[in-house]
PDB file of C-alpha atoms and ligand atoms in Angstrom:
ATOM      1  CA  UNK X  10     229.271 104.491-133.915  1.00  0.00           C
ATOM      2  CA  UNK X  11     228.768 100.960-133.431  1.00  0.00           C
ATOM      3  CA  UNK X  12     228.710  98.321-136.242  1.00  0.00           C
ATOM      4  CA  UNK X  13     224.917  96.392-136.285  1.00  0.00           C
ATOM      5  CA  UNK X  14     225.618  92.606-137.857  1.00  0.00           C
ATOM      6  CA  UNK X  15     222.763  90.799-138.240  1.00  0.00           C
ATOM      7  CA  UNK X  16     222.729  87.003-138.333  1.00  0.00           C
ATOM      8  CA  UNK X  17     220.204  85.271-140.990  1.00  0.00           C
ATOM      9  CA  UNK X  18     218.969  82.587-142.492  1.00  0.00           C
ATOM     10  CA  UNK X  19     215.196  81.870-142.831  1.00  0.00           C
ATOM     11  CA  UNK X  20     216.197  77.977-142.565  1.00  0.00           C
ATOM     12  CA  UNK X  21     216.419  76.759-139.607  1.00  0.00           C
ATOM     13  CA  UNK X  22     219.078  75.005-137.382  1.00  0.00           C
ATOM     14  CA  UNK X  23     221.457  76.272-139.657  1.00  0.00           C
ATOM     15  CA  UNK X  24     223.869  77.683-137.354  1.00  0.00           C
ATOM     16  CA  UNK X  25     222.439  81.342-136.944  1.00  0.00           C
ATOM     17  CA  UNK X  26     222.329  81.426-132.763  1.00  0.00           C
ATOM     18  CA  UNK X  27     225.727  79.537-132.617  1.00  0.00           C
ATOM     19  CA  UNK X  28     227.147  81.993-134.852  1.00  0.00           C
ATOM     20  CA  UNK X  29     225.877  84.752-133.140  1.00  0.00           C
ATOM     21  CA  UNK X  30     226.625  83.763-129.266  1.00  0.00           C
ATOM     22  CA  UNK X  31     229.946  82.701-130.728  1.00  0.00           C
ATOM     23  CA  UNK X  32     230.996  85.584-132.771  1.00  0.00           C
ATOM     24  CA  UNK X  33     229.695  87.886-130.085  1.00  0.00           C
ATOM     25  CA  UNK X  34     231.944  86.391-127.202  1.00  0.00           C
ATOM     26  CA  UNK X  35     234.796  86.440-130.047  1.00  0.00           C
ATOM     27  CA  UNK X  36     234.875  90.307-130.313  1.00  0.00           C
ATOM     28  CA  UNK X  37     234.371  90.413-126.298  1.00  0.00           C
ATOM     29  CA  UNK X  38     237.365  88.814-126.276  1.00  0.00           C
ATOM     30  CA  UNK X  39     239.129  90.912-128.611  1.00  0.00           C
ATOM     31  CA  UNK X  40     237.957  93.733-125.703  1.00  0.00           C
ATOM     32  CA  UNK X  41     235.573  95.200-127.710  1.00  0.00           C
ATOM     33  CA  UNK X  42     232.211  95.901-126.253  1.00  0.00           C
ATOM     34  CA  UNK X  43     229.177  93.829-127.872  1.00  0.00           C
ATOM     35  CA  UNK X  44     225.644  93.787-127.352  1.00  0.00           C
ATOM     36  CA  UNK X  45     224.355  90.599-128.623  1.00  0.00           C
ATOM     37  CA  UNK X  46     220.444  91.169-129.172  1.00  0.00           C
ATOM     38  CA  UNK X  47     218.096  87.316-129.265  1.00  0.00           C
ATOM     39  CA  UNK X  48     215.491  88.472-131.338  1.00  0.00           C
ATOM     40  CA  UNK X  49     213.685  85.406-131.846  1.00  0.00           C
ATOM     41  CA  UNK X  50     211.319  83.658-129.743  1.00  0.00           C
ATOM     42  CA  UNK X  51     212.363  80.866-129.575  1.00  0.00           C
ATOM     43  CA  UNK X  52     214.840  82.437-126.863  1.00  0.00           C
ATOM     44  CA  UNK X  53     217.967  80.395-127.897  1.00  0.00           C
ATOM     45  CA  UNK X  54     220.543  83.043-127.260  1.00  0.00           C
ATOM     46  CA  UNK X  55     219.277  83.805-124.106  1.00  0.00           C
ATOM     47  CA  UNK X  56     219.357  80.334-122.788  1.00  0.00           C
ATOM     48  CA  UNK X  57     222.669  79.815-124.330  1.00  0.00           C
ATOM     49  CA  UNK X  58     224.024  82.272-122.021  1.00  0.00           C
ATOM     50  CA  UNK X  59     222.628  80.681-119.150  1.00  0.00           C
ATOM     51  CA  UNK X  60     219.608  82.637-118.577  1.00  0.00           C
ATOM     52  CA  UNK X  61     216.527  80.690-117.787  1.00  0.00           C
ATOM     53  CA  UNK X  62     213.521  81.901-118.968  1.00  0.00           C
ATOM     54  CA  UNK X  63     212.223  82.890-115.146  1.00  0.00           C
ATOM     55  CA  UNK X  64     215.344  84.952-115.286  1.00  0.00           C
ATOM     56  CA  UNK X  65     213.953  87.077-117.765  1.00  0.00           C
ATOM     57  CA  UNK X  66     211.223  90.005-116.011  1.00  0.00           C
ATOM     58  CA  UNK X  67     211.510  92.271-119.300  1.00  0.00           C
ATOM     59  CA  UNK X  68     213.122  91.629-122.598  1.00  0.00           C
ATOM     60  CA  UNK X  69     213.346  93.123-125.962  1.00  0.00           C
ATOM     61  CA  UNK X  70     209.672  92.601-126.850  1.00  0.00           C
ATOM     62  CA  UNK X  71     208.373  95.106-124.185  1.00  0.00           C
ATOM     63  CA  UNK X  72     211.132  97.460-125.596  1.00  0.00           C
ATOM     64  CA  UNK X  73     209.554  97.153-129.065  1.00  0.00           C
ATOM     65  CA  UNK X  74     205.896  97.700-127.316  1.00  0.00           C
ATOM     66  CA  UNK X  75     207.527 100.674-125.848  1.00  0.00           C
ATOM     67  CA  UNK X  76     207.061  99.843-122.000  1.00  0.00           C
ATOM     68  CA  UNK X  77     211.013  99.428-121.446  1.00  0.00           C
ATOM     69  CA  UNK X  78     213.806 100.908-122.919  1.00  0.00           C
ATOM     70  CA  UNK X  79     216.867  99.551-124.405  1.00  0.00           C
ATOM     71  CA  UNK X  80     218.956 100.253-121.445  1.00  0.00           C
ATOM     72  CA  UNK X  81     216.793  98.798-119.099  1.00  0.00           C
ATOM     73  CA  UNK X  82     216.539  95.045-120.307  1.00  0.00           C
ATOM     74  CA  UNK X  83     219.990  95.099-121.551  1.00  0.00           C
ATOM     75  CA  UNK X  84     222.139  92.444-118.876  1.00  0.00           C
ATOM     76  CA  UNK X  85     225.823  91.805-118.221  1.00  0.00           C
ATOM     77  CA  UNK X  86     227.202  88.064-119.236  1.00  0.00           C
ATOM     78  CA  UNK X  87     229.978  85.919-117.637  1.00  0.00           C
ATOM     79  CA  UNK X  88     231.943  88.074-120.689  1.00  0.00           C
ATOM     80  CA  UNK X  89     233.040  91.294-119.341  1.00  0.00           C
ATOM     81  CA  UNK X  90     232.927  93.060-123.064  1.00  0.00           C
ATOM     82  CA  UNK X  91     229.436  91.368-123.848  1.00  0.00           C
ATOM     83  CA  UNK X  92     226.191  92.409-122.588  1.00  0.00           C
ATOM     84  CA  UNK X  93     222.760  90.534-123.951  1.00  0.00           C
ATOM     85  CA  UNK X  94     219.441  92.112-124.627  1.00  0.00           C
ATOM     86  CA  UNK X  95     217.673  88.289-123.649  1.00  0.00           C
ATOM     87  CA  UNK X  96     213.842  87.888-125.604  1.00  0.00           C
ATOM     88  CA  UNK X  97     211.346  85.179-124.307  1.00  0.00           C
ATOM     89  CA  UNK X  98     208.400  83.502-125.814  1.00  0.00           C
ATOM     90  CA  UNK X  99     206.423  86.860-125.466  1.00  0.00           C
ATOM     91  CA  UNK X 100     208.221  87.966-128.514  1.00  0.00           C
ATOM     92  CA  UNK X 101     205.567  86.033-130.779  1.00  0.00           C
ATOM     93  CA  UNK X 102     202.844  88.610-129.956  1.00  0.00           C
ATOM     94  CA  UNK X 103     204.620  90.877-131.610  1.00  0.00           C
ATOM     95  CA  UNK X 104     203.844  89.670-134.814  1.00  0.00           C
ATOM     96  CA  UNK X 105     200.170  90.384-134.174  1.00  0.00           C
ATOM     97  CA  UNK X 106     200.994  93.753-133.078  1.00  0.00           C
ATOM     98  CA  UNK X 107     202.643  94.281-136.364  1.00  0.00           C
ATOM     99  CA  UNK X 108     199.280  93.475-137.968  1.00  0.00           C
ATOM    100  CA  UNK X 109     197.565  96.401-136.386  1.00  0.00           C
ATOM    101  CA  UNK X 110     200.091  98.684-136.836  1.00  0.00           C
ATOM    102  CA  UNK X 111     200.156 100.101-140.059  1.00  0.00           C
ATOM    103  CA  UNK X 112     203.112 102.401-140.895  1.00  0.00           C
ATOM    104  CA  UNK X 113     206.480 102.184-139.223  1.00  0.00           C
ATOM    105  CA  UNK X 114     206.775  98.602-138.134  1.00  0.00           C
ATOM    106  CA  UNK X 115     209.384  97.363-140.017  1.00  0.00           C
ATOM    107  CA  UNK X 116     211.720  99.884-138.184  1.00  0.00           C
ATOM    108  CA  UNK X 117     210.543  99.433-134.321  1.00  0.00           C
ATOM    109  CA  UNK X 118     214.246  97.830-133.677  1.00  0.00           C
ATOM    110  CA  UNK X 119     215.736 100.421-135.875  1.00  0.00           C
ATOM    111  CA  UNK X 120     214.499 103.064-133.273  1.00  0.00           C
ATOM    112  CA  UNK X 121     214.893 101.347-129.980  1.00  0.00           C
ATOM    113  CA  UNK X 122     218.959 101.001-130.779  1.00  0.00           C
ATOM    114  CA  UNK X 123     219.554 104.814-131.198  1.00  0.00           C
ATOM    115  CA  UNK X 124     219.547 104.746-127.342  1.00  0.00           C
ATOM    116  CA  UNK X 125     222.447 102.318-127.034  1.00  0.00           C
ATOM    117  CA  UNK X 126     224.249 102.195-130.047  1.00  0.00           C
ATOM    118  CA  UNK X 127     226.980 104.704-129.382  1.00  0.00           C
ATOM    119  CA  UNK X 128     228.139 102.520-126.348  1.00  0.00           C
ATOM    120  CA  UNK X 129     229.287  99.519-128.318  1.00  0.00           C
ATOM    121  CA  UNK X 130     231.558  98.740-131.384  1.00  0.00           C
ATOM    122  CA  UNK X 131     229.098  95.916-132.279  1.00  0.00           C
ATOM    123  CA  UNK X 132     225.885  94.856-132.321  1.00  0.00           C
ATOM    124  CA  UNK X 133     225.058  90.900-133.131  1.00  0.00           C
ATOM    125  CA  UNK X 134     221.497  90.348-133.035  1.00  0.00           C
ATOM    126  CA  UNK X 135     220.554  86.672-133.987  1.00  0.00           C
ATOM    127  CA  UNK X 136     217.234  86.324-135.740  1.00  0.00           C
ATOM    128  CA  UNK X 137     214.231  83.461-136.326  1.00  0.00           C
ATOM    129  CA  UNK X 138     214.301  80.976-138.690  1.00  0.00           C
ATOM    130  CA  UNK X 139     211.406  82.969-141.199  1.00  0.00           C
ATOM    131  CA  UNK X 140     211.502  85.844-143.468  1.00  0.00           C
ATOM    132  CA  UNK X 141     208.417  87.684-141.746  1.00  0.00           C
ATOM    133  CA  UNK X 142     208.362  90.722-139.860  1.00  0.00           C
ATOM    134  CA  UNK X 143     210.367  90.109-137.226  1.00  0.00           C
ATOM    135  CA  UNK X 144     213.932  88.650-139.788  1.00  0.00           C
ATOM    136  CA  UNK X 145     212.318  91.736-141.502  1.00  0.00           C
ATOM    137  CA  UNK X 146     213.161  94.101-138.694  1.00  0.00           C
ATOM    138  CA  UNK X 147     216.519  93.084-138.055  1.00  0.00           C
ATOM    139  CA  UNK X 148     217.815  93.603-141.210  1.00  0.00           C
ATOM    140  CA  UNK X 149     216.425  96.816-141.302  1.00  0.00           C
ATOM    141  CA  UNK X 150     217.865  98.129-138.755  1.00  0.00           C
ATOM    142  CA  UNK X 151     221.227  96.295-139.420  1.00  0.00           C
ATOM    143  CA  UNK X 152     224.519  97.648-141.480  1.00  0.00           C
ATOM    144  CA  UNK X 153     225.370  94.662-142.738  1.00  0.00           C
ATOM    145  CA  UNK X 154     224.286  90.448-142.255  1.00  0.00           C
ATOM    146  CA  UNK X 155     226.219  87.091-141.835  1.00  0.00           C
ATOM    147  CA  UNK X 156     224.708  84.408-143.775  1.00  0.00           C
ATOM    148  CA  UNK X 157     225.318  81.145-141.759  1.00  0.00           C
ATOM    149  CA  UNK X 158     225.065  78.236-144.547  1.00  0.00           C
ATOM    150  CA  UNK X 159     224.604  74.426-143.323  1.00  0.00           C
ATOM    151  CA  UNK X 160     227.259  72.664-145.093  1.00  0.00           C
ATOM    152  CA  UNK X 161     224.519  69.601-146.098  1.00  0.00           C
ATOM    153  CA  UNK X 162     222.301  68.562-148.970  1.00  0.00           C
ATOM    154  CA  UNK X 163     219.448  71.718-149.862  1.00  0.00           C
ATOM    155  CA  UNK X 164     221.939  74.173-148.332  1.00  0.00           C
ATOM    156  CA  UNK X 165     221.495  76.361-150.828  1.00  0.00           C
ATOM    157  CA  UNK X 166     218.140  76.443-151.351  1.00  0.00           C
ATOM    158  CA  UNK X 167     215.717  79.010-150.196  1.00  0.00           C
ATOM    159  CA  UNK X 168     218.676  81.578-151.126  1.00  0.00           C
ATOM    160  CA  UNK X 169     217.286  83.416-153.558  1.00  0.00           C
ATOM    161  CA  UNK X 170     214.408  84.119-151.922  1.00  0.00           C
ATOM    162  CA  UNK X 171     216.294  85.521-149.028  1.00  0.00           C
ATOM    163  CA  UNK X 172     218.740  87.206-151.013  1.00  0.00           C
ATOM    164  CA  UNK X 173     215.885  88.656-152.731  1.00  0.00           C
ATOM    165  CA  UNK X 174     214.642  90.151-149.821  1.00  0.00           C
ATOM    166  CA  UNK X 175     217.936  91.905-149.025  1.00  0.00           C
ATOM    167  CA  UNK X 176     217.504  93.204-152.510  1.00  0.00           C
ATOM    168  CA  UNK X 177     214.039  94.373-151.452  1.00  0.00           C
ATOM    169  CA  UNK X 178     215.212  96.003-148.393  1.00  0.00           C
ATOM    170  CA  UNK X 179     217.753  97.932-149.640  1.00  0.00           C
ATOM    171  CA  UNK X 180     216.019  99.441-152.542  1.00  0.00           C
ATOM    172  CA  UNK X 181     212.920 100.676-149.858  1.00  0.00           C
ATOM    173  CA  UNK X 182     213.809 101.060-146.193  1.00  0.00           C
ATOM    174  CA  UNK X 183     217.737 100.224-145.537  1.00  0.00           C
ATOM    175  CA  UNK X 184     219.829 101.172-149.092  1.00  0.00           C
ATOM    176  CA  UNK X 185     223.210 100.439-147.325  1.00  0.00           C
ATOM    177  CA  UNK X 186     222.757  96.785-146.079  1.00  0.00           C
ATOM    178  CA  UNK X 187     225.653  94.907-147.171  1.00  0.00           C
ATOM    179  CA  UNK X 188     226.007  91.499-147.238  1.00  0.00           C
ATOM    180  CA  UNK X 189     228.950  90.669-144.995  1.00  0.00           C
ATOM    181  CA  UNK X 190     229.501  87.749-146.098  1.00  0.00           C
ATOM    182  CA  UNK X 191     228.502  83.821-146.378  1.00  0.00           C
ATOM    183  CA  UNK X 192     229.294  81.709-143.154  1.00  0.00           C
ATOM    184  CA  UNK X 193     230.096  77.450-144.112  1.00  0.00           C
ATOM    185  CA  UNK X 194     228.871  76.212-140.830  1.00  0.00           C
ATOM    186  CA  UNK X 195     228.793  72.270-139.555  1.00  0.00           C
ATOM    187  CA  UNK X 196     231.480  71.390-142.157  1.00  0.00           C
ATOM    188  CA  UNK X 197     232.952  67.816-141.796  1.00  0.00           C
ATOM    189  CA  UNK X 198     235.966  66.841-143.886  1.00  0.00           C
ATOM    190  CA  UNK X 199     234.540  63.385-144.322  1.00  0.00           C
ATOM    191  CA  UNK X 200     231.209  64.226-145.663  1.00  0.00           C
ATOM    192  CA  UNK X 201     231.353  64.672-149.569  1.00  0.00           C
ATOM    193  CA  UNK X 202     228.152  66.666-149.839  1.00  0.00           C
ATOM    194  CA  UNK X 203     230.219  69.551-147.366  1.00  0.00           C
ATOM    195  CA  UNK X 204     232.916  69.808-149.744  1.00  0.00           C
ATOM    196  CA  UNK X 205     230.558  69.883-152.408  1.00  0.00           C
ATOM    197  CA  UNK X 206     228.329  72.560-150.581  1.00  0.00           C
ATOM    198  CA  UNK X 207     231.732  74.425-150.162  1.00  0.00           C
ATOM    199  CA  UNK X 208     232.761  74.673-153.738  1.00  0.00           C
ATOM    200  CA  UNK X 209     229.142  75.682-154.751  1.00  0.00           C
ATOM    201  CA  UNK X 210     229.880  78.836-152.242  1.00  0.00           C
ATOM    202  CA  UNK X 211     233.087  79.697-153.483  1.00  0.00           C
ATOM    203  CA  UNK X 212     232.484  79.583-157.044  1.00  0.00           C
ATOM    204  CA  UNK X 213     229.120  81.889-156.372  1.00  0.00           C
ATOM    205  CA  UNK X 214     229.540  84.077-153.955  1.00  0.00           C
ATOM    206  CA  UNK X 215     234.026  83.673-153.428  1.00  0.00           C
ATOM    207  CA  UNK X 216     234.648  87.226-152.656  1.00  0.00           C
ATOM    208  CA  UNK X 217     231.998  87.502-149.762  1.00  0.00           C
ATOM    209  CA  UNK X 218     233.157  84.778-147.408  1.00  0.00           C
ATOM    210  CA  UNK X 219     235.797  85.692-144.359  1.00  0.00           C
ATOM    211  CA  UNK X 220     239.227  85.461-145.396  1.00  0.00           C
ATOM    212  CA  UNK X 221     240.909  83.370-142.773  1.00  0.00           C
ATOM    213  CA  UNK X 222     243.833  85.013-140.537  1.00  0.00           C
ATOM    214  CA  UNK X 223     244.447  82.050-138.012  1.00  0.00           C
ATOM    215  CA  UNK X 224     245.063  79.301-141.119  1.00  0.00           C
ATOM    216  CA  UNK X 225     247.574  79.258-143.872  1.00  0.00           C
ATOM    217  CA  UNK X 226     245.861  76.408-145.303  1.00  0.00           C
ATOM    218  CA  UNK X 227     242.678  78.129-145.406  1.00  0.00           C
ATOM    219  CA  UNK X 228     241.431  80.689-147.601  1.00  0.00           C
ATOM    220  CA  UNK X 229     238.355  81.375-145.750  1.00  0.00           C
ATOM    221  CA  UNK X 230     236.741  80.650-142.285  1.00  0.00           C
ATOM    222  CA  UNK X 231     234.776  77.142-141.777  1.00  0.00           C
ATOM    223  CA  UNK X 232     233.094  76.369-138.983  1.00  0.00           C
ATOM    224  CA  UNK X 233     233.564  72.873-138.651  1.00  0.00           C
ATOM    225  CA  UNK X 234     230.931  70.505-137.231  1.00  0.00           C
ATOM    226  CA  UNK X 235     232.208  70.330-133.376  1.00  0.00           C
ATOM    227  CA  UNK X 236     230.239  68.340-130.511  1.00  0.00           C
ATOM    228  CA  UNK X 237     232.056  71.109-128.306  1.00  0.00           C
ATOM    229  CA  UNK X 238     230.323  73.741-129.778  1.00  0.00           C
ATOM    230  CA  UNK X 239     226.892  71.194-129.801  1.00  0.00           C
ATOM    231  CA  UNK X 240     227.289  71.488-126.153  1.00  0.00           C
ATOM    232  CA  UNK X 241     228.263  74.211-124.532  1.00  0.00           C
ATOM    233  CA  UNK X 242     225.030  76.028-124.392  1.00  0.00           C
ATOM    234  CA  UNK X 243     223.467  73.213-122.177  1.00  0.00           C
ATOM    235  CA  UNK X 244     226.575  74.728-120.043  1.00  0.00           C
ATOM    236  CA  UNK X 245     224.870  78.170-120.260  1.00  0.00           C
ATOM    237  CA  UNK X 246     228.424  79.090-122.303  1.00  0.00           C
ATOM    238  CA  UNK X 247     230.322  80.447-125.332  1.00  0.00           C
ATOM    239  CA  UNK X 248     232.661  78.348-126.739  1.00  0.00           C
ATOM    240  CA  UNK X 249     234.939  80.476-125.547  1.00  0.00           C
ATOM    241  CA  UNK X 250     234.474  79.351-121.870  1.00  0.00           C
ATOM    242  CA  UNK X 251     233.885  76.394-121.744  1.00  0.00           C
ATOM    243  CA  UNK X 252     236.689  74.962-124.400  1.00  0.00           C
ATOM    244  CA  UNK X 253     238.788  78.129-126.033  1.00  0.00           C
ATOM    245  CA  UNK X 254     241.295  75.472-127.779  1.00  0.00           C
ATOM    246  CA  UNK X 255     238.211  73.323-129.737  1.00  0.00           C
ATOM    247  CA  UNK X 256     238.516  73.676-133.511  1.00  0.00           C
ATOM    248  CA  UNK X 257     235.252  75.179-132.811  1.00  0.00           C
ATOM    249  CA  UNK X 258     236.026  77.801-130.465  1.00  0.00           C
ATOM    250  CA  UNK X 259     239.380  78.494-132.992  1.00  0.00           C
ATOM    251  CA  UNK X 260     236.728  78.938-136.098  1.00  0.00           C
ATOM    252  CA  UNK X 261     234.847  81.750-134.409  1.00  0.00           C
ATOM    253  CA  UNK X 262     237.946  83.620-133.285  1.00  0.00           C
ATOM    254  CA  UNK X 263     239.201  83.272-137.056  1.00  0.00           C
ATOM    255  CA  UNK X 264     235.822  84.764-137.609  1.00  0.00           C
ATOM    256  CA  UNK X 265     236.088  87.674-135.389  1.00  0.00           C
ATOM    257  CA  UNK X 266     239.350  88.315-136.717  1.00  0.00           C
ATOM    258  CA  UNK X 267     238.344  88.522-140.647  1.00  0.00           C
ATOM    259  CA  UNK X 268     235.727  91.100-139.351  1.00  0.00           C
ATOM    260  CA  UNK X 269     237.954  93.546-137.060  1.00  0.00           C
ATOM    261  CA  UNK X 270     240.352  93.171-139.761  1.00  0.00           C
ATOM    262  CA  UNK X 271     237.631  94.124-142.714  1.00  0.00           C
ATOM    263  CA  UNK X 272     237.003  97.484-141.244  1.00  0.00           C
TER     264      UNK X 272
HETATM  265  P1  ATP U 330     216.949  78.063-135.555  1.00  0.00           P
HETATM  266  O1  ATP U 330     216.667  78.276-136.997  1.00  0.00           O
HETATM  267  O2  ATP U 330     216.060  77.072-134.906  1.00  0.00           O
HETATM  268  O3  ATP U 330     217.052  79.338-134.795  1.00  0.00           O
HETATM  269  P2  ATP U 330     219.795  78.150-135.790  1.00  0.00           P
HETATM  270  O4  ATP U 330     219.951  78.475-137.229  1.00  0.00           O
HETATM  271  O5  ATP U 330     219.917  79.250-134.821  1.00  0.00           O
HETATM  272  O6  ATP U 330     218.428  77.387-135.541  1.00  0.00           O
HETATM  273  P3  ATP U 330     221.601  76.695-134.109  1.00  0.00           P
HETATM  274  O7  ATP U 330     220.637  76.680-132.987  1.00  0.00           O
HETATM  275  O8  ATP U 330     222.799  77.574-133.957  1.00  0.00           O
HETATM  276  O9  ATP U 330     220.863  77.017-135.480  1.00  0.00           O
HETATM  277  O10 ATP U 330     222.118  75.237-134.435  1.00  0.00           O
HETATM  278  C1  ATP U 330     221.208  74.167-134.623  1.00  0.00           C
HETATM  279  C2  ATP U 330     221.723  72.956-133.828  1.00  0.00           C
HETATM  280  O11 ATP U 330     222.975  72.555-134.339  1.00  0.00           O
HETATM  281  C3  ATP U 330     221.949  73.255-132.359  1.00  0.00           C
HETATM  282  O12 ATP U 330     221.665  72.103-131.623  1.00  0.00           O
HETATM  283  C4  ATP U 330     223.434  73.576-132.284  1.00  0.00           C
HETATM  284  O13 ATP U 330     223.990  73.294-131.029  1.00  0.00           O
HETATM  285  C5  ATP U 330     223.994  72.666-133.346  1.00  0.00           C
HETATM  286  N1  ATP U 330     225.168  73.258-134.003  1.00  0.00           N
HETATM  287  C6  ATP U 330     225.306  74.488-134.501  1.00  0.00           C
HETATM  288  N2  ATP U 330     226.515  74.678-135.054  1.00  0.00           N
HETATM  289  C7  ATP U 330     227.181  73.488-134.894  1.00  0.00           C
HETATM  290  C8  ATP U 330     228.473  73.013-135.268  1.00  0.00           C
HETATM  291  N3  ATP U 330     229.341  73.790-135.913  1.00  0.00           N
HETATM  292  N4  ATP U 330     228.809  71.741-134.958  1.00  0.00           N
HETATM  293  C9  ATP U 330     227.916  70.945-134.314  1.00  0.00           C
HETATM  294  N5  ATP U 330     226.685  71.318-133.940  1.00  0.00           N
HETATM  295  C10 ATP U 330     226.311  72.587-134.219  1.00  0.00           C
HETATM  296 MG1   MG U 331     218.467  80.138-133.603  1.00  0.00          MG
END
């Protein structure tokens, strides 16, 4: 059975979608097969991959109304290990549907993966920048989460209150969900406050962030602030394809790494 990651962080432009294109087309490359899920409206995954929205007849929030299934929205990327389950603006409404419904919501993602999770060896499924229903479902129905973490002033804060949640989660509806570990993102060398922001991580939470493979002068994997990786979803690309040498591109693959190696 497949490994479900989720990707989280109820701030936003923290480096959640990045991560997840990025660490999705890093496993693909590794040959295994990865289903990167966009569930947030917003749509950023999707359009990262060069899907427009007008591309998009049926995505995942008509699988979680229960007019699709899995399988049928699910679409092959320029990647030949990674397939995307795209969302669209649509996706919203589903937080009103949540409202009517009143037992069983928080695990509508849960369900609609039993269809397609034997197929892959992971599942990255990048979530919305808010703790409600939606962030709420993903880690649910997820085995573990990546905690991408701006490396800039208030990083930390609003932690607790997601780590809290985790907490919440695990003692009523998903006991197992591990935190995989805490993800320095947009780290420059020249900016004081991302060193700083890095030894606030390592002195609190040191033994959950990725041991580095790829850098004998790095304990742990950085992503480093990279106008490569800024730009290549206006290219409709991973890092990957559209510059594989870019510290960047090197950061994600060190990523991947840590996490085939963890199991
Ligand atoms: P949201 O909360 O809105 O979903 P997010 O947490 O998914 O945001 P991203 O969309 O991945 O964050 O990143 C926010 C912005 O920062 C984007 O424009 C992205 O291209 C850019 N960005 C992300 N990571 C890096 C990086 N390492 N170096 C430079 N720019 C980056
Ligand atoms: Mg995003």
């Amino acid at each position: 059975m497949g490994e479900i990651i989720a990707i989280a962080n109820q701030k936003g432009g923290v480096g959640k979608t990045t991560t997840a294109v990025n660490l999705a087309a890093s496993l693909a490359l590794a040959e295994k097969n990865v289903l990167l899920i966009d569930f947030d409206p917003q749509s950023n995954a999707t359009t990262s991959l060069g899907f427009g929205r007008k591309d998009i007849d049926f995505d995942i929030y008509h699988v979680l109304m229960g007019s699709k299934r899995l399988s049928e929205i699910i679409r092959e990327t320029e990647m030949s290990h990674m397939h995307l389950a795209p969302s669209n603006i649509g996706l919203v409404g589903l937080e009103k549907e949540f409202y009517k419904k009143t037992s069983g919501r928080e695990l509508l993602l849960r369900k609609s993966l039993q269809e397609v999770e034997e197929f892959y060896d992971y599942i990255i499924i990048d979530s919305p920048p808010a703790l409600g229903p939606l962030t709420i479902n993903v880690l649910s129905a997820s085995h573990s989460v990546i905690i991408p973490i701006q490396c800039e002033f208030f990083a930390l804060e609003g932690l607790a209150q997601l780590l809290n949640t985790i907490k919440l989660l695990r003692e009523n509806i998903n006991p197992n969900l591990e935190i995989k570990g805490f993800l320095p993102t947009m780290y420059s060398a020249q900016n004081n406050l991302s060193k700083q922001v890095l030894t606030d991580l390592s002195m609190h939470f040191g033994t959950k962030l990725f041991k580095n493979y790829g850098d004998k002068n790095q304990a742990y994997v950085i992503i480093p602030r990279s106008v490569k990786l800024a730009e290549s979803p206006s290219f409709g690309k991973p890092i990957l394809l559209y510059d594989i040498k870019s510290n960047g591109s090197v950061a994600y693959q060190n990523l991947a790494q840590s996490i085939l190696r963890s199991r």
